[in-house]
Coordinates of C-alpha atoms and ligand atoms in Angstrom, one line a residue:
M352 CA 3.6 53.7 -6.5
N353 CA 0.4 53.3 -8.5
R354 CA 2.3 52.4 -11.6
L355 CA 4.2 49.8 -9.8
F356 CA 1.0 48.4 -8.6
L357 CA -0.5 48.3 -12.1
F358 CA 2.6 46.8 -13.5
L359 CA 2.4 44.1 -10.9
C360 CA -1.2 43.4 -11.7
L361 CA -0.4 43.1 -15.3
F362 CA 2.5 40.8 -14.6
L363 CA 0.3 38.6 -12.5
L364 CA -2.4 38.5 -15.1
L365 CA 0.1 37.6 -17.8
L366 CA 1.5 34.9 -15.6
G367 CA -2.0 33.5 -15.1
C368 CA -2.7 33.5 -18.8
A369 CA 0.6 31.8 -19.5
R370 CA -0.3 29.1 -17.0
N371 CA -3.7 28.7 -18.5
T372 CA -2.3 28.2 -22.0
E373 CA -0.1 25.3 -20.9
P374 CA -0.9 22.1 -22.5
S375 CA -3.8 20.6 -20.6
T376 CA -2.5 18.4 -17.8
A377 CA -3.9 15.9 -15.5
A378 CA -4.9 18.1 -12.6
T379 CA -6.3 21.1 -14.3
E380 CA -9.8 20.4 -13.0
V381 CA -8.7 20.1 -9.4
A382 CA -9.1 23.5 -7.9
S383 CA -10.8 23.5 -4.6
D384 CA -9.3 23.8 -1.1
D385 CA -10.2 20.2 -0.6
W386 CA -8.0 19.2 -3.5
W387 CA -7.1 16.0 -1.7
K388 CA -10.8 14.9 -1.8
E389 CA -10.8 15.4 -5.6
A390 CA -7.3 13.9 -6.0
I391 CA -6.5 10.6 -7.8
V392 CA -3.5 9.2 -6.0
Y393 CA -1.0 7.0 -7.7
Q394 CA 1.2 5.1 -5.3
I395 CA 4.8 4.5 -6.4
Y396 CA 7.0 2.0 -4.8
P397 CA 10.3 3.7 -5.8
R398 CA 12.4 0.6 -5.5
S399 CA 10.4 -1.1 -8.2
F400 CA 9.4 1.7 -10.7
Q401 CA 12.4 2.5 -12.9
D402 CA 16.1 1.9 -12.5
T403 CA 18.4 4.3 -14.4
N404 CA 21.9 3.3 -13.3
G405 CA 21.8 -0.4 -13.8
D406 CA 22.1 -1.4 -10.1
G407 CA 18.7 -3.2 -10.2
I408 CA 17.0 -0.7 -7.9
G409 CA 14.4 1.9 -8.9
D410 CA 15.6 5.4 -8.4
L411 CA 14.4 9.0 -8.3
N412 CA 15.9 9.6 -11.8
G413 CA 13.7 6.7 -12.9
I414 CA 10.6 8.5 -11.6
I415 CA 11.8 11.6 -13.4
E416 CA 12.1 9.7 -16.7
R417 CA 8.5 8.6 -16.3
L418 CA 6.9 11.9 -15.3
D419 CA 5.1 12.2 -18.6
Y420 CA 3.7 8.6 -18.3
I421 CA 2.4 9.5 -14.8
R422 CA 0.8 12.7 -16.1
D423 CA -0.7 10.8 -19.0
L424 CA -2.4 8.5 -16.5
G425 CA -4.5 11.3 -15.4
V426 CA -3.7 11.0 -11.7
T427 CA -3.4 14.1 -9.7
A428 CA -1.1 13.2 -6.9
V429 CA 1.8 10.7 -6.2
W430 CA 2.3 9.0 -2.9
L431 CA 5.9 7.8 -2.6
N432 CA 6.9 5.0 -0.2
P433 CA 9.9 6.2 1.9
I434 CA 12.8 7.5 0.1
Y435 CA 14.9 8.7 3.1
S436 CA 18.3 7.3 4.2
S437 CA 17.7 3.7 5.5
P438 CA 19.5 0.4 6.0
N439 CA 16.6 -1.2 4.3
D440 CA 15.7 -3.8 6.8
D441 CA 12.1 -3.1 5.9
N442 CA 12.7 -1.3 2.6
G443 CA 12.9 2.2 3.8
Y444 CA 10.3 1.9 6.6
E445 CA 13.1 2.5 9.2
I446 CA 14.8 5.8 8.7
S447 CA 18.3 6.7 9.7
D448 CA 18.3 10.2 8.4
Y449 CA 15.0 12.0 7.9
R450 CA 16.6 14.9 5.9
N451 CA 18.5 12.8 3.5
I452 CA 17.7 10.7 0.4
M453 CA 18.6 7.0 0.5
A454 CA 21.8 6.5 -1.5
D455 CA 20.1 3.8 -3.6
F456 CA 17.5 6.3 -4.7
G457 CA 19.7 9.3 -5.6
T458 CA 20.4 12.6 -4.1
M459 CA 18.5 15.7 -2.7
A460 CA 19.2 17.4 -6.0
D461 CA 17.3 14.5 -7.8
F462 CA 14.5 14.9 -5.3
D463 CA 14.2 18.6 -6.0
R464 CA 14.1 18.0 -9.7
M465 CA 11.5 15.2 -9.3
L466 CA 9.3 17.5 -7.2
A467 CA 9.6 20.3 -9.7
G468 CA 8.8 18.0 -12.5
L469 CA 5.6 16.8 -10.7
H470 CA 4.5 20.3 -9.9
E471 CA 5.2 21.4 -13.5
R472 CA 2.6 18.8 -14.4
D473 CA 0.2 19.9 -11.8
I474 CA 0.7 16.7 -9.8
K475 CA 1.0 16.9 -6.0
L476 CA 3.5 14.8 -3.9
I477 CA 2.6 13.0 -0.8
M478 CA 5.5 11.8 1.4
D479 CA 5.5 8.8 3.7
V480 CA 6.3 9.8 7.2
V481 CA 7.6 7.0 9.4
V482 CA 7.8 8.2 12.9
N483 CA 6.2 5.5 15.1
H484 CA 9.7 4.1 14.9
S485 CA 13.1 5.0 13.4
S486 CA 16.0 2.8 12.3
D487 CA 18.3 1.5 15.0
E488 CA 21.0 3.2 12.9
H489 CA 19.5 6.6 13.4
E490 CA 21.9 8.8 15.4
W491 CA 19.1 9.3 18.0
F492 CA 19.1 5.5 18.7
V493 CA 22.9 5.3 18.6
Q494 CA 23.0 7.9 21.4
S495 CA 20.0 6.5 23.2
R496 CA 21.4 3.0 23.6
S497 CA 24.9 4.3 24.6
S498 CA 24.1 5.1 28.2
R499 CA 21.1 5.4 30.6
D500 CA 21.7 9.1 31.1
N501 CA 22.3 10.1 27.6
P502 CA 20.1 13.0 26.5
Y503 CA 18.5 10.9 23.8
R504 CA 17.7 8.1 26.2
D505 CA 14.0 9.0 26.4
Y506 CA 13.6 9.2 22.6
Y507 CA 12.8 5.5 22.8
H508 CA 11.1 3.0 25.1
W509 CA 13.4 1.2 27.5
W510 CA 12.8 -1.3 30.2
P511 CA 15.7 -1.8 32.7
A512 CA 16.6 -5.5 33.0
E513 CA 16.9 -5.4 36.8
R514 CA 13.1 -5.1 36.8
G515 CA 12.9 -8.6 35.3
K516 CA 11.4 -9.4 32.0
P517 CA 9.1 -6.7 30.5
P518 CA 5.4 -7.5 30.1
Y519 CA 4.8 -9.2 26.8
R520 CA 4.4 -7.1 23.7
Y521 CA 3.8 -8.7 20.3
S522 CA 6.0 -7.7 17.4
L523 CA 4.6 -7.9 13.8
F524 CA 8.0 -8.7 12.2
D525 CA 10.2 -10.3 14.8
A526 CA 11.1 -13.9 14.1
E527 CA 10.1 -14.8 17.7
G528 CA 7.1 -12.4 17.8
N529 CA 8.7 -10.6 20.7
A530 CA 8.7 -6.8 20.7
W531 CA 11.3 -6.3 23.4
K532 CA 15.0 -6.8 22.4
Y533 CA 17.6 -7.0 25.1
D534 CA 20.5 -4.6 24.6
S535 CA 23.6 -5.4 26.7
I536 CA 25.2 -2.0 26.5
T537 CA 22.9 -0.6 29.2
N538 CA 21.3 -3.9 30.4
A539 CA 17.9 -2.9 29.2
Y540 CA 15.2 -3.9 26.7
Y541 CA 14.0 -1.6 24.0
L542 CA 10.5 -1.8 22.3
H543 CA 10.1 -2.5 18.6
Y544 CA 6.5 -3.2 17.4
F545 CA 8.0 -4.1 14.0
S546 CA 11.5 -5.5 13.5
Q547 CA 14.5 -5.3 15.8
K548 CA 15.9 -2.7 13.6
Q549 CA 12.8 -0.5 14.0
P550 CA 12.9 0.8 17.6
D551 CA 9.7 2.7 18.6
L552 CA 10.0 6.4 19.2
N553 CA 8.8 7.7 22.6
W554 CA 6.1 10.2 21.6
S555 CA 5.5 11.2 25.2
N556 CA 8.8 13.1 25.1
P557 CA 8.1 16.6 23.9
A558 CA 11.8 17.0 22.6
L559 CA 11.2 13.9 20.2
R560 CA 7.9 15.5 19.1
Q561 CA 9.5 18.8 18.3
E562 CA 12.2 17.0 16.3
V563 CA 9.5 15.3 14.2
Y564 CA 7.6 18.5 13.5
D565 CA 10.9 20.2 12.5
I566 CA 11.5 17.3 10.0
M567 CA 7.9 17.6 8.6
T568 CA 8.5 21.5 8.4
F569 CA 11.7 20.8 6.4
W570 CA 9.8 18.8 3.8
A571 CA 6.7 21.2 3.8
D572 CA 9.2 24.1 3.1
K573 CA 10.5 22.2 0.2
G574 CA 7.0 22.2 -1.2
V575 CA 5.7 18.7 -0.7
D576 CA 1.9 18.6 -0.7
G577 CA 1.0 15.9 1.8
F578 CA 2.0 13.4 4.4
R579 CA 1.0 9.8 4.9
L580 CA 1.6 8.8 8.6
D581 CA 2.9 5.3 8.8
A582 CA 1.6 3.2 11.6
F583 CA 1.0 6.4 13.6
Q584 CA -2.1 5.0 15.4
F585 CA 0.4 2.9 17.4
S586 CA 2.6 5.8 18.4
A587 CA 1.1 6.8 21.8
K588 CA 2.1 4.3 24.5
D589 CA 1.6 3.9 28.2
T590 CA 5.2 4.3 29.4
T591 CA 4.5 2.4 32.6
Y592 CA 4.2 -0.6 30.2
P593 CA 1.4 -2.4 32.0
V594 CA 0.6 -6.0 31.5
F595 CA -1.7 -6.4 28.5
E596 CA -4.0 -9.2 29.7
G597 CA -5.2 -11.2 26.7
L598 CA -2.9 -9.7 24.1
T599 CA -2.2 -12.1 21.2
E600 CA -0.8 -11.9 17.7
T601 CA -4.2 -11.4 16.2
N602 CA -5.8 -8.8 18.4
F603 CA -2.8 -6.5 19.0
V604 CA -4.5 -3.5 17.3
D605 CA -7.0 -3.4 20.3
Y606 CA -4.1 -2.9 22.6
Y607 CA -1.8 -0.8 20.5
A608 CA -4.0 1.6 18.5
M609 CA -5.3 4.9 19.6
Q610 CA -3.9 4.9 23.2
P611 CA -4.3 8.0 25.4
G612 CA -2.1 10.9 24.2
L613 CA -2.5 10.2 20.4
H614 CA -5.1 12.8 19.7
D615 CA -3.0 15.4 21.7
Y616 CA 0.0 14.6 19.5
L617 CA -2.0 14.9 16.3
R618 CA -3.5 18.2 17.3
E619 CA -0.1 19.5 18.2
M620 CA 1.2 18.2 14.8
N621 CA -1.7 19.9 13.0
E622 CA -1.1 23.2 14.8
R623 CA 2.7 23.3 14.3
V624 CA 2.9 21.9 10.8
F625 CA -0.3 21.1 8.8
S626 CA -2.1 24.4 9.6
K627 CA 0.8 26.3 8.3
Y628 CA 0.9 24.8 4.8
D629 CA -1.6 23.7 2.1
V630 CA -0.8 20.0 2.9
M631 CA -3.0 17.1 3.3
S632 CA -2.5 14.3 5.8
V633 CA -3.6 10.7 5.7
A634 CA -3.4 8.2 8.6
E635 CA -2.3 4.7 7.9
G636 CA -4.9 2.7 9.8
A637 CA -8.1 4.1 11.2
G638 CA -8.2 2.7 14.7
R639 CA -10.4 0.0 16.1
N640 CA -13.8 1.3 15.1
F641 CA -15.7 4.1 13.4
Q642 CA -15.6 6.4 16.3
D643 CA -11.8 6.1 16.3
A644 CA -11.7 6.9 12.6
H645 CA -13.9 9.9 13.0
D646 CA -11.8 11.1 15.9
L647 CA -8.8 11.0 13.6
V648 CA -10.2 12.8 10.6
D649 CA -13.3 14.8 11.2
A650 CA -12.6 18.4 10.2
D651 CA -13.6 20.1 13.4
R652 CA -11.1 18.0 15.3
R653 CA -8.1 19.6 13.4
E654 CA -6.1 16.4 13.4
L655 CA -5.8 14.6 10.1
D656 CA -7.6 14.9 6.7
M657 CA -8.2 11.4 5.5
A658 CA -8.6 7.9 6.9
Y659 CA -7.1 4.9 5.3
A660 CA -9.0 2.0 6.8
F661 CA -8.1 -1.6 6.5
D662 CA -11.4 -3.4 6.8
G663 CA -11.5 -3.7 3.0
V664 CA -8.2 -5.3 2.5
D665 CA -8.6 -7.3 5.8
I666 CA -11.5 -9.2 4.3
P667 CA -10.1 -12.8 4.4
K668 CA -8.3 -13.4 1.1
Y669 CA -6.7 -16.8 0.8
G670 CA -9.2 -19.1 -0.8
G671 CA -11.3 -16.3 -2.1
Y672 CA -13.7 -13.8 -0.7
E673 CA -17.5 -13.3 -0.8
L674 CA -18.7 -10.4 -2.8
R675 CA -21.5 -9.8 -0.3
T676 CA -18.9 -9.2 2.4
M677 CA -17.0 -6.8 0.2
K678 CA -20.2 -4.8 -0.6
E679 CA -21.2 -4.8 3.1
V680 CA -17.7 -3.5 4.2
F681 CA -17.4 -0.8 1.6
S682 CA -21.1 0.3 2.1
R683 CA -20.8 0.4 5.8
W684 CA -17.7 2.6 5.7
D685 CA -19.3 4.9 3.2
R686 CA -22.5 5.2 5.3
E687 CA -20.6 6.0 8.4
F688 CA -18.6 8.7 6.6
A689 CA -21.5 10.1 4.6
E690 CA -21.7 13.3 6.7
D691 CA -18.3 13.8 8.4
G692 CA -14.8 12.8 7.6
W693 CA -13.3 11.4 4.4
L694 CA -12.1 8.0 3.3
S695 CA -9.4 6.5 1.1
I696 CA -10.5 3.9 -1.4
F697 CA -7.9 1.2 -2.3
L698 CA -7.7 -2.5 -3.1
S699 CA -4.0 -2.9 -3.0
N700 CA -0.7 -1.3 -2.0
H701 CA 2.9 -2.4 -1.1
D702 CA 1.6 -4.5 1.7
Q703 CA -0.9 -6.6 -0.2
A704 CA -1.1 -9.1 -3.1
R705 CA -1.7 -7.7 -6.5
M706 CA -5.1 -6.3 -7.0
V707 CA -6.2 -8.5 -10.0
S708 CA -4.9 -11.7 -8.3
R709 CA -6.6 -10.9 -5.1
W710 CA -10.0 -9.4 -6.1
G711 CA -10.3 -10.3 -9.8
D712 CA -9.3 -13.3 -11.9
D713 CA -5.7 -13.2 -13.3
R714 CA -6.1 -16.1 -15.7
P715 CA -5.3 -14.8 -19.2
E716 CA -8.8 -14.7 -20.5
Y717 CA -10.2 -12.7 -17.5
R718 CA -7.2 -10.6 -16.5
A719 CA -8.0 -7.6 -18.7
P720 CA -11.8 -7.4 -18.0
S721 CA -11.4 -7.9 -14.3
S722 CA -8.5 -5.4 -14.0
K723 CA -10.7 -2.9 -15.8
L724 CA -13.6 -3.7 -13.5
L725 CA -11.6 -3.2 -10.4
N726 CA -10.2 0.1 -11.7
T727 CA -13.8 1.1 -12.4
F728 CA -14.7 0.3 -8.9
L729 CA -11.7 2.4 -7.5
L730 CA -12.5 5.3 -9.6
S731 CA -16.2 5.5 -9.0
M732 CA -16.5 5.2 -5.3
R733 CA -16.8 8.1 -2.8
G734 CA -13.5 8.7 -1.1
T735 CA -10.0 9.4 -2.6
P736 CA -8.9 6.6 -4.8
Y737 CA -5.3 5.2 -4.3
C738 CA -4.2 3.4 -7.5
Y739 CA -1.0 1.3 -7.0
Y740 CA 1.6 1.3 -9.7
G741 CA 1.2 -1.7 -12.1
D742 CA -2.5 -2.0 -11.4
E743 CA -3.2 0.3 -14.3
I744 CA -1.8 -2.5 -16.7
G745 CA -3.1 -5.4 -14.6
M746 CA 0.2 -6.7 -13.2
T747 CA -0.4 -9.9 -11.3
N748 CA 1.1 -11.8 -8.3
I749 CA 4.5 -13.6 -9.0
D750 CA 4.8 -17.3 -8.3
F751 CA 7.5 -17.9 -5.6
D752 CA 7.8 -21.4 -4.1
E753 CA 10.9 -21.2 -2.0
I754 CA 11.3 -19.0 1.1
D755 CA 14.7 -17.8 -0.4
D756 CA 12.8 -16.3 -3.3
Y757 CA 11.3 -13.7 -0.9
R758 CA 13.0 -10.5 0.1
D759 CA 10.4 -9.1 2.5
I760 CA 11.3 -9.3 6.2
A761 CA 7.6 -10.1 7.1
A762 CA 7.8 -13.2 4.9
R763 CA 11.3 -14.3 6.0
N764 CA 10.8 -13.8 9.7
G765 CA 7.3 -15.1 9.4
Y766 CA 8.7 -18.3 8.0
R767 CA 11.2 -18.6 10.8
K768 CA 8.5 -18.1 13.4
A769 CA 6.2 -20.7 11.6
Q770 CA 9.1 -23.2 11.7
A771 CA 9.6 -22.5 15.5
Q772 CA 5.9 -22.9 16.2
G773 CA 5.9 -26.2 14.3
K774 CA 3.3 -24.9 11.8
D775 CA 2.5 -26.7 8.5
I776 CA 5.3 -25.2 6.4
A777 CA 3.8 -26.3 3.1
R778 CA 0.6 -24.6 3.9
F779 CA 2.5 -21.5 5.1
L780 CA 4.3 -21.3 1.7
E781 CA 1.2 -21.8 -0.2
E782 CA -0.6 -18.9 1.6
L783 CA 2.6 -16.7 1.3
N784 CA 2.6 -17.4 -2.4
F785 CA -0.8 -15.7 -2.7
S786 CA -0.7 -13.1 -0.1
S787 CA 3.1 -12.0 0.3
R788 CA 3.9 -8.4 0.2
D789 CA 6.6 -9.2 -2.5
N790 CA 3.8 -9.9 -4.9
G791 CA 3.0 -6.3 -4.9
R792 CA 6.6 -5.2 -5.2
T793 CA 7.9 -6.8 -8.3
P794 CA 9.4 -4.3 -10.9
M795 CA 7.2 -2.3 -13.2
Q796 CA 6.6 -4.0 -16.5
W797 CA 7.4 -1.3 -19.1
T798 CA 8.3 -3.5 -22.1
D799 CA 8.5 -7.1 -23.2
G800 CA 12.2 -6.8 -23.5
P801 CA 15.0 -7.9 -20.9
Q802 CA 13.9 -7.2 -17.4
A803 CA 10.7 -5.5 -18.7
G804 CA 12.7 -2.3 -19.4
F805 CA 13.0 -1.9 -15.6
T806 CA 16.7 -2.3 -15.4
T807 CA 19.7 -3.1 -17.5
G808 CA 21.2 -4.9 -14.4
T809 CA 19.8 -7.6 -12.2
P810 CA 16.6 -6.5 -10.4
W811 CA 16.5 -6.5 -6.6
L812 CA 13.3 -8.6 -6.9
P813 CA 12.6 -10.7 -10.1
V814 CA 10.6 -9.3 -12.8
N815 CA 7.4 -11.3 -13.4
E816 CA 7.8 -13.5 -16.5
N817 CA 4.5 -12.5 -17.8
H818 CA 6.0 -9.1 -18.8
A819 CA 6.0 -10.6 -22.2
Q820 CA 2.3 -10.2 -22.3
I821 CA 1.6 -7.5 -19.7
N822 CA 3.6 -4.4 -20.3
V823 CA 3.1 -0.6 -20.8
A824 CA 4.5 -0.6 -24.3
A825 CA 2.0 -3.1 -25.7
Q826 CA -0.9 -1.4 -23.9
E827 CA 0.0 2.0 -25.3
K828 CA -0.6 0.7 -28.7
D829 CA -3.8 -1.1 -27.9
P830 CA -6.8 1.2 -27.7
R831 CA -8.7 -1.3 -25.7
S832 CA -6.0 -2.0 -23.2
I833 CA -6.4 -1.9 -19.4
L834 CA -4.1 1.2 -19.5
Q835 CA -6.3 3.1 -21.9
H836 CA -9.4 2.2 -20.0
F837 CA -7.7 3.4 -16.8
R838 CA -6.9 6.7 -18.5
A839 CA -10.5 7.0 -19.6
L840 CA -11.7 6.3 -16.0
T841 CA -9.5 9.0 -14.5
K842 CA -10.7 11.5 -17.1
L843 CA -14.3 10.6 -16.3
R844 CA -13.7 11.1 -12.6
R845 CA -11.9 14.4 -13.0
E846 CA -14.7 15.8 -15.2
N847 CA -17.6 14.6 -13.1
P848 CA -17.7 15.8 -9.5
V849 CA -20.6 13.5 -8.8
L850 CA -18.1 10.6 -8.8
V851 CA -16.2 12.4 -6.1
Y852 CA -18.9 13.9 -4.0
G853 CA -22.2 12.2 -5.0
S854 CA -24.0 10.2 -2.4
Y855 CA -23.6 6.4 -2.7
D856 CA -26.4 3.9 -2.7
L857 CA -26.1 0.2 -3.0
L858 CA -28.4 -1.7 -5.3
L859 CA -28.9 -5.5 -5.4
S860 CA -27.3 -5.8 -1.9
D861 CA -27.7 -9.6 -1.7
H862 CA -26.6 -10.4 -5.2
E863 CA -23.7 -12.8 -5.2
Q864 CA -22.0 -11.7 -8.4
V865 CA -23.1 -8.3 -9.2
Y866 CA -22.0 -5.1 -7.3
A867 CA -24.2 -2.2 -8.4
Y868 CA -24.6 1.3 -7.0
T869 CA -25.6 4.8 -7.8
R870 CA -23.7 8.0 -7.2
T871 CA -26.1 10.9 -6.9
G872 CA -25.3 14.7 -6.9
D873 CA -27.7 17.7 -7.2
N874 CA -28.1 17.5 -10.9
D875 CA -26.4 14.3 -11.9
R876 CA -26.7 10.6 -11.2
M877 CA -24.4 7.7 -12.3
L878 CA -25.2 4.1 -12.1
I879 CA -22.3 1.7 -11.8
V880 CA -22.8 -2.0 -12.6
L881 CA -20.0 -4.5 -11.9
N882 CA -20.1 -8.3 -12.6
F883 CA -17.6 -9.5 -10.1
S884 CA -17.5 -13.0 -11.6
S885 CA -16.0 -15.0 -14.4
E886 CA -19.5 -16.1 -15.7
S887 CA -22.1 -14.3 -17.7
V888 CA -24.9 -13.0 -15.4
T889 CA -28.4 -11.7 -16.0
V890 CA -29.9 -9.1 -13.6
D891 CA -32.9 -7.0 -13.4
L892 CA -32.0 -3.4 -12.9
P893 CA -34.8 -1.0 -13.8
E894 CA -32.4 1.9 -13.0
A895 CA -30.4 1.0 -16.1
E896 CA -33.2 1.3 -18.6
D897 CA -32.6 4.2 -21.0
A898 CA -29.6 5.3 -19.1
A899 CA -26.7 6.5 -21.4
V900 CA -23.6 4.3 -21.3
V901 CA -20.6 6.4 -20.2
I902 CA -17.9 3.8 -20.1
N903 CA -17.9 0.1 -20.7
N904 CA -15.0 -2.5 -20.5
Y905 CA -16.7 -4.5 -23.3
P906 CA -17.5 -3.3 -26.9
T907 CA -21.1 -4.2 -26.3
F908 CA -23.8 -3.9 -23.6
D909 CA -26.6 -6.4 -23.8
R910 CA -29.7 -4.7 -22.3
Q911 CA -33.4 -5.5 -22.8
G912 CA -35.2 -2.7 -20.9
G913 CA -34.0 -3.1 -17.4
E914 CA -32.7 -6.6 -17.9
L915 CA -29.0 -6.7 -18.3
R916 CA -26.9 -9.6 -19.5
L917 CA -23.4 -8.9 -18.2
A918 CA -20.3 -10.6 -19.7
P919 CA -17.7 -12.0 -17.3
W920 CA -16.2 -9.1 -15.3
Q921 CA -18.2 -6.6 -17.3
A922 CA -18.1 -3.1 -15.8
V923 CA -20.3 -0.4 -17.1
I924 CA -21.0 3.3 -15.9
L925 CA -24.3 4.7 -17.0
R926 CA -25.6 8.2 -16.7
R927 CA -29.2 8.9 -15.6
G928 CA -30.2 12.3 -16.9
Ligands
NOJ1447 C1 3.2 0.0 7.4 C2 3.8 0.0 6.0 O1 2.9 0.1 5.0 C3 4.6 -1.2 5.9 O2 5.1 -1.5 4.7 C4 5.7 -1.2 7.0 O3 6.3 -2.5 7.0 C5 5.1 -1.0 8.4 N1 4.2 0.1 8.4 C6 6.2 -0.5 9.4 O4 6.7 0.7 9.1
CA1448 CA1 19.1 2.5 -9.5

């Protein structure tokens, strides 16, 4: 017995040594229980990352091919947009089989290989969970709509037509903006906050809730490391469907988010799923105010781990933004979460314009410095950074002029609605050109060759012509590229816990071009200075005097004592001893 025990210890020791001698990988520094606080998340839109079979659609094998690239970015977790079976009305955000992989993306065997490949490289995987709604092609809905007394009827929200028209509900994606769709099979309306093919699930039904927990358990058993809960703040609904006095298409969050029951569902989900695994959970949306956000993620509530608040990306975009507003929003959120709760930090995702086009300056002369500056911001704030694929090489918006160029249901149905409402279509298209979600979904630019090396076929969404200048292959070779700078930043963050946990203090709060702040830990202090403008700017920042430059997106740093002359979009991190 003793021998067996000794043998086992020796074996475990050797195993440990073997692991420690593996080549250094991205996440070796991430060790704490709160790994998700220390994580650097890389978001991949699988449809657009890498195609391997020439059908023009990115696939799981494509992610597998690029695993070393992902590791070399220095990120420690990947969030994948939905990869489950789906008819793709909203690119996977309507699931027809939660335990299967979308045929376009590959097979479950591919998934298993991808997960193993990520884990071999010490990279965690966060799955998107879309359970505010399913696809109308899910078997539950097929059953539910078939008759009023079907056992699945109450998996969804129905309003019998003999009661007249249901009280108005706004739909985000419907061409008429109406969230009730009449279904003649049972002479009733079903509810869909998103498109008609995305019927909302009825969370007040315990049977539905158990189905979802079983699905999440299935994925947790496979070894995934986290869940991102899509639109979940909308999932609790008053099933008497009262009249929402004053509901409009701009204030729907006040009526839809955080309704009674939501916290009970989350506590139940936590108890039945999260508490049993080492998984992290992040909400999409953080309610209507700080209290809502805290109620979702404060540790003692045992609901979710991390908030993903929209106030940053909701800052008015078209026509530019004011830096002071940006500072105010990010500083306010940081202040409110200084003691309890934890935030996500992001400037882009698959629902937004490209980061550099939106927050930086994507003209050729400023694209590189401004991309580097924005990455410096993301990777030096308190909260978990979410870096969106392509932003590490400065990919930009694409220039679509015709509505037929767009693939996104939000754009296409939005156009129909704008037409029906008699809106100024030229202006609608101009705004769409800037803010459309398709901007953030164009294929990854790997090379300057045909289709940027994304596919050998016809890509599902056009490749941006600027792949001739903006691509991974070129930036691999250039030591001063956006890509190399991104890698240096992730390394810096991984090696300096002060950038994760240090307190945040804003300097120069009213300055219109410079965003400066400190991150302070017990024994360390960093100063971050960012010139958010395309002009040179001089500022007095006594804090910077004598501080050591840790990273700089320019070869030089012009400093006379505490007076700094910053080049356009210059971004510098300094260490104060
Ligand atoms: C939020 C997702 O990020 C978005 O892409 C999707 O369209 C909606 N939820 C509906 O699932
Ligand atoms: Ca493919």
